[in-house]
mmCIF file of C-alpha atoms in Angstrom:
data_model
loop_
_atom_site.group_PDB
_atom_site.id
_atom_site.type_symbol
_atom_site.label_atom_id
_atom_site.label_comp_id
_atom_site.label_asym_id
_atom_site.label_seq_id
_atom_site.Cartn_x
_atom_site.Cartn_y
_atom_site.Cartn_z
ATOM 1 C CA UNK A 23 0.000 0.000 0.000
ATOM 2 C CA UNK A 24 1.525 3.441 -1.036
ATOM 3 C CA UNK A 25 0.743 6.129 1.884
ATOM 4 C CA UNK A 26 0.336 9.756 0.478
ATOM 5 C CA UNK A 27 3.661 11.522 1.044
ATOM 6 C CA UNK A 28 3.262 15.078 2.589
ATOM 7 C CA UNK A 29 4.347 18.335 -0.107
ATOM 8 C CA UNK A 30 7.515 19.190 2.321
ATOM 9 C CA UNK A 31 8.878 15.060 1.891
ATOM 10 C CA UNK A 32 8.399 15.781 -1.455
ATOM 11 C CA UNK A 33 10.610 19.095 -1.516
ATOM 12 C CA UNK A 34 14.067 18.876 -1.635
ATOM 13 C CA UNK A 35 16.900 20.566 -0.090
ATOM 14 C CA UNK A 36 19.111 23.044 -2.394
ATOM 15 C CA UNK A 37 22.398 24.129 -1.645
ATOM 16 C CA UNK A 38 23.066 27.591 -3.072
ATOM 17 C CA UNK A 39 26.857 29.206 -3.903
ATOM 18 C CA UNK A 40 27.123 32.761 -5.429
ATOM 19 C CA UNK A 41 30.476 34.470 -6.337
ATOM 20 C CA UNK A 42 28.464 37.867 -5.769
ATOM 21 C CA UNK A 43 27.250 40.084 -3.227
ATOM 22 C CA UNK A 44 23.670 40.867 -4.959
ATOM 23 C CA UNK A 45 22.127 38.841 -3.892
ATOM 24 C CA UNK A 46 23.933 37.044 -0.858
ATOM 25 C CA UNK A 47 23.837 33.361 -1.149
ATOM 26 C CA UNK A 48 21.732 33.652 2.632
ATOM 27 C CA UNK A 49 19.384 35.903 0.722
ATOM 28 C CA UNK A 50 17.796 33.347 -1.843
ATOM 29 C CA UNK A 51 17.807 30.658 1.114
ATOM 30 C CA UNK A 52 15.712 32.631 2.879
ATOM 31 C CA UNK A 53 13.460 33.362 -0.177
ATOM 32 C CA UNK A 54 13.452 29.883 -0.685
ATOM 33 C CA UNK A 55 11.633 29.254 2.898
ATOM 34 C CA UNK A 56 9.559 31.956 2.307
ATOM 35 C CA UNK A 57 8.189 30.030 -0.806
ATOM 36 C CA UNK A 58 8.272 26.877 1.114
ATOM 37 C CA UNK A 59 10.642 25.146 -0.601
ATOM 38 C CA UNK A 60 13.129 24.694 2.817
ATOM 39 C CA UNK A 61 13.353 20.942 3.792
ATOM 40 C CA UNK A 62 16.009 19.004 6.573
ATOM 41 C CA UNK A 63 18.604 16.509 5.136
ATOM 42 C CA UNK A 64 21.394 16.934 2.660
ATOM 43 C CA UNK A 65 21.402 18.701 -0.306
ATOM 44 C CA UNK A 66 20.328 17.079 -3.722
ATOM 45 C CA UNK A 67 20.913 19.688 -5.526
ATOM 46 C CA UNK A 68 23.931 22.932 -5.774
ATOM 47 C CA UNK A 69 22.927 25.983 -6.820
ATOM 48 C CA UNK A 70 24.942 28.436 -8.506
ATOM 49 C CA UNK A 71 24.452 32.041 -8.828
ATOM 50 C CA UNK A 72 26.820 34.218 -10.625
ATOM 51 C CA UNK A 73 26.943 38.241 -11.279
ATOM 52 C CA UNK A 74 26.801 39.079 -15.419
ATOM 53 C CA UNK A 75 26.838 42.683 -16.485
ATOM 54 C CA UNK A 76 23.258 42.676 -17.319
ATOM 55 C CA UNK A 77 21.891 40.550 -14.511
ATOM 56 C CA UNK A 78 22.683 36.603 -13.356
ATOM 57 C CA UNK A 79 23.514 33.829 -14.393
ATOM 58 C CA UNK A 80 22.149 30.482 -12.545
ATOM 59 C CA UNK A 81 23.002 26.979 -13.018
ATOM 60 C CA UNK A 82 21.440 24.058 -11.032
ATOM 61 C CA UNK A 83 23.828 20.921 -10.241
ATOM 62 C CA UNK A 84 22.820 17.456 -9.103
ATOM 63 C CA UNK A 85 24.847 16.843 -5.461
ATOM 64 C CA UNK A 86 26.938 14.634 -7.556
ATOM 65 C CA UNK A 87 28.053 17.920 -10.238
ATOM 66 C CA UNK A 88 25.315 16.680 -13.229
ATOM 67 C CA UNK A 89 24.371 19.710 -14.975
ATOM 68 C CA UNK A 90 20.803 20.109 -14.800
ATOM 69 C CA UNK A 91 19.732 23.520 -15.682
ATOM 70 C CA UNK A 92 21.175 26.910 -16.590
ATOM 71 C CA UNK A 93 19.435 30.086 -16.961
ATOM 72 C CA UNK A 94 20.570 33.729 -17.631
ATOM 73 C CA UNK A 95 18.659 36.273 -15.483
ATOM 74 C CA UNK A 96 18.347 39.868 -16.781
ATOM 75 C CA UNK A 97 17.970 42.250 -14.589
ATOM 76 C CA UNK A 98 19.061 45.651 -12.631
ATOM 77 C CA UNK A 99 16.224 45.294 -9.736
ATOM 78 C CA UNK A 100 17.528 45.579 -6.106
ATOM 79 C CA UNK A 101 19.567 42.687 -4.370
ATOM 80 C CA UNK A 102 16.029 41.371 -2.355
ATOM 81 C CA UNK A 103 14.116 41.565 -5.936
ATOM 82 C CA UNK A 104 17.203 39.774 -7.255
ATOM 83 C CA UNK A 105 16.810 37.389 -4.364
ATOM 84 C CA UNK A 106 12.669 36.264 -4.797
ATOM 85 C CA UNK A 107 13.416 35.936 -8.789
ATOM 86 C CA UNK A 108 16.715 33.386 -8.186
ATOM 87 C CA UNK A 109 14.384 31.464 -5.820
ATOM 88 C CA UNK A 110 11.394 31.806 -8.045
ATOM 89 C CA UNK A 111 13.390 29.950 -11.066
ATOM 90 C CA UNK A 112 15.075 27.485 -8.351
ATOM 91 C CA UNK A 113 11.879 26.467 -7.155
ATOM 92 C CA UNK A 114 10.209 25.800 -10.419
ATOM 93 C CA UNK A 115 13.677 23.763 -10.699
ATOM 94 C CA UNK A 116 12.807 21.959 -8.296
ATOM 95 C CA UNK A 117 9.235 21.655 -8.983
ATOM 96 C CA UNK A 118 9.602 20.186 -12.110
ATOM 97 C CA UNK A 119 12.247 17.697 -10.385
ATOM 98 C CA UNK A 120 10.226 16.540 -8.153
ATOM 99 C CA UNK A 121 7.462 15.453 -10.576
ATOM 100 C CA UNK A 122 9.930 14.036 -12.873
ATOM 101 C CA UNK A 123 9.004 10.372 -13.350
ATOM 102 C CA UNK A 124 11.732 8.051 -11.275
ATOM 103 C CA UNK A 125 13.396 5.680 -13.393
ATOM 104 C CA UNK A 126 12.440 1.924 -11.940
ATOM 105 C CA UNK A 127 15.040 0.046 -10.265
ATOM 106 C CA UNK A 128 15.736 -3.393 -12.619
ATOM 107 C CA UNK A 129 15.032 -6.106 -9.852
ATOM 108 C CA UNK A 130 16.280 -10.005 -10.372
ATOM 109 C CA UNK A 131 13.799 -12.090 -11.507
ATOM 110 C CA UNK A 132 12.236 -14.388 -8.432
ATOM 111 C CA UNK A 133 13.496 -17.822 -8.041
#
């Protein structure tokens, strides 16, 4: 019997890395709980956020360092407007991971 698993089980936990100052790292984990996208337990996925001229530049990384997305951000809003837009794309990321069909695990055939 499959029990219903609860949205937040379903959520997982992203680690995020910026070489900038705008926005802070701390500042799109914080957006991220305000969406409710926060969880407990290690990070499946590494976000990176890096400054461009005309905006960001964000790239989303399996734990393991698989390239899953990328995404240039343009923009010259403030660093908390910044902030809600990285976590906005992160957490349709995510979103879209977390519906992704699993691939089945190939079991032996019973003896």
């Amino acid at each position: 019997m499959l029990l219903p698993l609860s949205l937040a089980a379903l959520l997982s936990v992203i680690d995020v890395h910026g070489d900038g100052r705008c926005p802070a790292p701390a500042e799109v984990e914080a957006a991220l709980q305000a969406l409710g996208t926060g969880g407990s337990g290690s990070s499946r996925y590494v976000a990176q956020i890096s400054e461009l001229s005309k905006g960001l530049e964000l790239t989303l990384r399996s734990a393991e360092g698989e390239l899953i997305a990328s995404r240039e951000v343009r923009t010259r809003a403030d660093c908390a407007q910044r902030a809600t837009a990285v976590a906005v794309v992160l957490a349709a990321w995510e979103a879209g991971l977390a519906s992704a069909p699993q691939q089945a695990a190939v079991l032996p055939p019973l003896p």
